[in-house]
Amino acid sequence: EDPEYQRGRGEKIADAVRKFQPDIIVHELYPFIKNFWEPDLLAAKEACRDNPPAYVSLCRDIMHAKYGPEGVERTLQILQEHFDNVFVRGDGVMNTLEDCEPAWSRIPLPVNYIGNIVRDMPAADPLPPHERPVLVGLSGAWHDGDEAFFARAIESRKYSENFAGNPWKLSVSENCPPAVFTRLQSLALTEDPEGRIEVKKVYGSAEVAKDEANCAGAIVRPGYNAVFELASLGKPFVVIGRE
């Protein structure tokens, strides 16, 4: 929402487009999640209007359909006016865009399902089984009910047949209210005074990937990256949805 930030961002995008003269420009997440899509797109188009590339809207996964009728119609209009293709990180056999929002069947462009993409994951360290962490959370968002989710995870550790002795690492969103974060840290320390239950704000992606490679298992929210990274590593995990 900061015009000065958007202006500076647009200038950098325009500079990159003029330098590299791309054949294809991909707008990840847009327009299904529309943060910054318009200034970014218009800056790119202005910079290469004499030799326009193909424009692809890359939907990170297939679950972004939480709009009212006006939002859906606006998204369809954006696609028709500005894009040439839609690429979907997902499986077009098991679940399609229109399974999530029937109006997406009216997308006036080719829709290409490119599979579930996972980054290269690091190798696991040679840790003994009881030292491998159990990961909890791994979501960048914060929602109503998340405090209860993490509190139950802390309290449930002692009941686990397989992982009661393992360290547990809870990753909460940066948007977690400070008072809630303090309560969770206090609850974790009360549950295990030895500090084997760690409560952290969302941390760097390289550290998360290493934790996933080293973990004994995980309890996660339904985020795209965590689910597919854990699956690719062959780790046992449980997905707890949101209402």
Coordinates of C-alpha atoms in Angstrom, one line a residue:
E1 CA 0.0 0.0 0.0
D2 CA 3.1 2.3 0.2
P3 CA 3.2 4.2 -3.2
E4 CA 6.9 4.9 -2.7
Y5 CA 7.7 1.2 -2.2
Q6 CA 5.6 0.3 -5.2
R7 CA 7.4 2.9 -7.3
G8 CA 10.8 1.6 -6.4
R9 CA 9.7 -2.0 -6.9
G10 CA 8.4 -1.1 -10.3
E11 CA 11.6 0.6 -11.3
K12 CA 13.7 -2.5 -10.4
I13 CA 11.3 -4.8 -12.3
A14 CA 11.5 -2.5 -15.4
D15 CA 15.3 -2.4 -15.2
A16 CA 15.4 -6.2 -15.1
V17 CA 13.1 -6.6 -18.0
R18 CA 15.1 -4.1 -20.2
K19 CA 18.3 -5.8 -19.3
F20 CA 17.3 -9.4 -19.9
Q21 CA 14.6 -8.9 -22.6
P22 CA 12.7 -12.1 -21.5
D23 CA 10.6 -14.3 -23.9
I24 CA 8.3 -15.2 -21.0
I25 CA 7.4 -13.4 -17.8
V26 CA 5.9 -15.4 -15.0
H27 CA 3.8 -13.7 -12.2
E28 CA 3.9 -16.2 -9.3
L29 CA 0.6 -16.3 -7.4
Y30 CA -1.1 -13.7 -9.5
P31 CA -3.8 -12.9 -9.9
F32 CA -5.2 -15.5 -7.5
I33 CA -3.4 -13.8 -4.7
K34 CA -3.2 -10.2 -5.9
N35 CA -0.6 -8.5 -3.7
F36 CA 1.4 -6.2 -6.0
W37 CA 0.3 -8.0 -9.2
E38 CA -0.9 -4.8 -10.9
P39 CA 2.1 -2.4 -10.4
D40 CA 4.5 -5.3 -11.1
L41 CA 2.8 -6.3 -14.3
L42 CA 2.3 -2.8 -15.6
A43 CA 5.9 -1.9 -14.9
A44 CA 7.0 -5.0 -16.9
K45 CA 4.7 -4.3 -19.7
E46 CA 5.8 -0.7 -20.1
A47 CA 9.4 -1.7 -20.1
C48 CA 9.0 -4.2 -23.0
R49 CA 6.0 -2.9 -24.9
D50 CA 7.9 -2.8 -28.2
N51 CA 8.8 -6.5 -28.0
P52 CA 6.2 -8.0 -25.6
P53 CA 6.9 -11.5 -24.1
A54 CA 4.4 -14.1 -23.2
Y55 CA 2.8 -13.5 -19.8
V56 CA 2.1 -16.5 -17.5
S57 CA 0.1 -16.4 -14.3
L58 CA 1.6 -19.1 -12.0
C59 CA -0.8 -20.2 -9.3
R60 CA 1.2 -21.6 -6.4
D61 CA -1.3 -24.3 -5.7
I62 CA -5.0 -24.9 -6.5
M63 CA -6.7 -23.7 -3.3
H64 CA -6.9 -19.9 -3.8
A65 CA -10.5 -19.3 -4.5
K66 CA -11.7 -17.5 -1.4
Y67 CA -13.4 -14.5 -3.2
G68 CA -16.9 -13.3 -3.6
P69 CA -18.5 -13.1 -7.0
E70 CA -17.0 -9.7 -7.8
G71 CA -13.5 -11.0 -7.0
V72 CA -14.0 -14.0 -9.2
E73 CA -15.2 -11.9 -12.1
R74 CA -12.4 -9.5 -11.7
T75 CA -9.8 -12.3 -11.7
L76 CA -11.3 -13.7 -14.9
Q77 CA -11.1 -10.2 -16.4
I78 CA -7.5 -9.8 -15.4
L79 CA -6.5 -13.1 -16.9
Q80 CA -8.2 -12.2 -20.2
E81 CA -6.7 -8.7 -20.4
H82 CA -3.1 -9.4 -19.3
F83 CA -2.1 -13.0 -19.6
D84 CA -1.5 -15.7 -22.2
N85 CA -1.4 -18.9 -20.0
V86 CA -2.1 -20.1 -16.5
F87 CA 0.4 -22.6 -14.9
V88 CA -0.8 -24.4 -11.8
R89 CA 1.5 -26.0 -9.4
G90 CA -0.7 -29.0 -8.8
D91 CA -2.3 -32.2 -10.2
G92 CA -5.0 -31.7 -12.8
V93 CA -6.3 -35.2 -12.4
M94 CA -6.8 -35.4 -8.6
N95 CA -8.0 -31.9 -8.1
T96 CA -8.6 -29.1 -10.6
L97 CA -9.1 -25.3 -10.3
E98 CA -12.8 -25.7 -10.9
D99 CA -13.0 -28.2 -8.1
C100 CA -12.2 -25.4 -5.8
E101 CA -14.2 -22.6 -7.5
P102 CA -16.6 -23.6 -10.3
A103 CA -16.1 -20.2 -12.1
W104 CA -12.5 -21.2 -12.9
S105 CA -13.9 -23.4 -15.6
R106 CA -14.5 -20.1 -17.5
I107 CA -10.8 -19.1 -17.5
P108 CA -10.4 -17.9 -21.1
L109 CA -6.8 -19.2 -21.4
P110 CA -4.9 -22.5 -21.6
V111 CA -4.5 -23.9 -18.1
N112 CA -1.4 -26.1 -17.6
Y113 CA -1.0 -28.4 -14.6
I114 CA 2.7 -28.7 -14.1
G115 CA 2.8 -31.0 -11.1
N116 CA 3.7 -30.6 -7.5
I117 CA 7.1 -29.0 -7.4
V118 CA 9.5 -29.5 -4.6
R119 CA 12.9 -27.8 -4.2
D120 CA 16.1 -29.9 -3.8
M121 CA 16.2 -30.9 -0.1
P122 CA 19.4 -31.3 1.9
A123 CA 20.7 -34.6 3.2
A124 CA 19.9 -35.6 6.8
D125 CA 22.6 -35.4 9.4
P126 CA 23.7 -38.6 11.2
L127 CA 21.6 -38.1 14.3
P128 CA 20.4 -40.8 16.7
P129 CA 16.7 -41.4 16.4
H130 CA 15.9 -39.8 19.8
E131 CA 17.6 -36.6 18.8
R132 CA 15.6 -36.0 15.7
P133 CA 13.1 -33.2 16.2
V134 CA 9.4 -33.4 15.8
L135 CA 8.3 -30.3 13.8
V136 CA 5.0 -28.5 14.5
G137 CA 3.4 -25.7 12.5
L138 CA 5.7 -24.6 9.6
S139 CA 3.1 -22.1 8.3
G140 CA 3.8 -18.5 7.6
A141 CA 0.2 -17.4 8.3
W142 CA -1.6 -16.9 11.7
H143 CA -5.3 -17.7 12.1
D144 CA -7.8 -18.0 14.8
G145 CA -7.4 -21.3 16.5
D146 CA -3.6 -21.4 16.0
E147 CA -2.9 -20.8 19.7
A148 CA -5.1 -23.8 20.6
F149 CA -3.3 -25.9 17.9
F150 CA 0.1 -25.2 19.3
A151 CA -1.0 -25.5 22.9
R152 CA -2.4 -28.9 22.2
A153 CA 0.8 -29.9 20.5
I154 CA 2.8 -28.9 23.5
E155 CA 0.5 -30.9 25.9
S156 CA 0.3 -33.9 23.6
R157 CA 4.1 -34.6 23.5
K158 CA 4.1 -36.7 26.6
Y159 CA 1.4 -39.0 25.2
S160 CA 3.3 -39.9 22.1
E161 CA 4.4 -43.6 22.1
N162 CA 7.2 -42.9 19.6
F163 CA 8.3 -39.3 20.1
A164 CA 7.8 -38.3 23.8
G165 CA 11.6 -38.3 24.3
N166 CA 12.4 -36.3 21.2
P167 CA 12.9 -32.6 21.0
W168 CA 9.9 -30.8 19.6
K169 CA 10.3 -27.6 17.5
L170 CA 7.2 -25.4 17.1
S171 CA 7.4 -22.9 14.3
V172 CA 4.7 -20.1 14.7
S173 CA 4.0 -17.3 12.3
E174 CA 5.8 -14.0 12.6
N175 CA 2.2 -12.6 12.8
C176 CA 1.6 -14.4 16.1
P177 CA 0.6 -11.8 18.7
P178 CA 3.4 -11.2 21.2
A179 CA 1.3 -12.1 24.2
V180 CA 0.3 -15.4 22.6
F181 CA 3.9 -16.2 21.7
T182 CA 4.9 -15.5 25.3
R183 CA 2.1 -17.8 26.6
L184 CA 3.2 -20.6 24.3
Q185 CA 6.9 -20.3 25.4
S186 CA 5.8 -20.4 29.0
L187 CA 3.6 -23.4 28.4
A188 CA 6.4 -25.2 26.7
L189 CA 8.8 -24.6 29.5
T190 CA 6.2 -25.7 32.1
E191 CA 5.6 -28.9 30.2
D192 CA 9.3 -29.6 29.8
P193 CA 11.6 -27.6 32.1
E194 CA 14.6 -29.1 30.3
G195 CA 13.8 -27.0 27.3
R196 CA 13.2 -29.9 24.9
I197 CA 10.1 -28.1 23.5
E198 CA 11.3 -25.1 21.5
V199 CA 8.9 -22.3 20.3
K200 CA 10.2 -20.2 17.6
K201 CA 8.9 -17.6 15.1
V202 CA 9.1 -18.8 11.4
Y203 CA 12.8 -19.0 10.6
G204 CA 14.9 -19.1 7.4
S205 CA 14.0 -21.4 4.6
A206 CA 17.4 -23.1 4.6
E207 CA 17.1 -23.9 8.3
V208 CA 13.5 -25.2 7.8
A209 CA 14.7 -27.5 5.0
K210 CA 17.5 -28.9 7.2
D211 CA 15.0 -29.4 10.0
E212 CA 12.7 -31.3 7.7
A213 CA 15.5 -33.5 6.5
N214 CA 16.6 -34.3 10.1
C215 CA 13.1 -34.6 11.6
A216 CA 11.5 -37.7 13.1
G217 CA 8.1 -36.5 12.0
A218 CA 5.9 -33.5 11.8
I219 CA 2.5 -32.0 12.7
V220 CA 1.8 -29.3 10.1
R221 CA -0.9 -27.0 8.8
P222 CA -2.0 -27.5 5.2
G223 CA 0.8 -25.5 3.6
Y224 CA 1.9 -26.4 0.1
N225 CA 5.7 -26.4 0.7
A226 CA 5.8 -28.2 4.0
V227 CA 3.4 -31.0 2.9
F228 CA 5.3 -31.7 -0.4
E229 CA 8.7 -31.3 1.1
L230 CA 8.0 -33.8 3.9
A231 CA 6.4 -36.2 1.4
S232 CA 9.4 -36.0 -0.9
L233 CA 11.6 -36.8 2.1
G234 CA 9.5 -39.8 3.1
K235 CA 8.8 -38.4 6.6
P236 CA 5.8 -39.3 8.6
F237 CA 3.5 -36.3 9.1
V238 CA 0.0 -35.3 10.1
V239 CA -1.8 -32.4 8.5
I240 CA -4.2 -30.5 10.7
G241 CA -6.7 -28.4 8.7
R242 CA -8.3 -25.2 9.5
E243 CA -12.0 -24.6 9.7

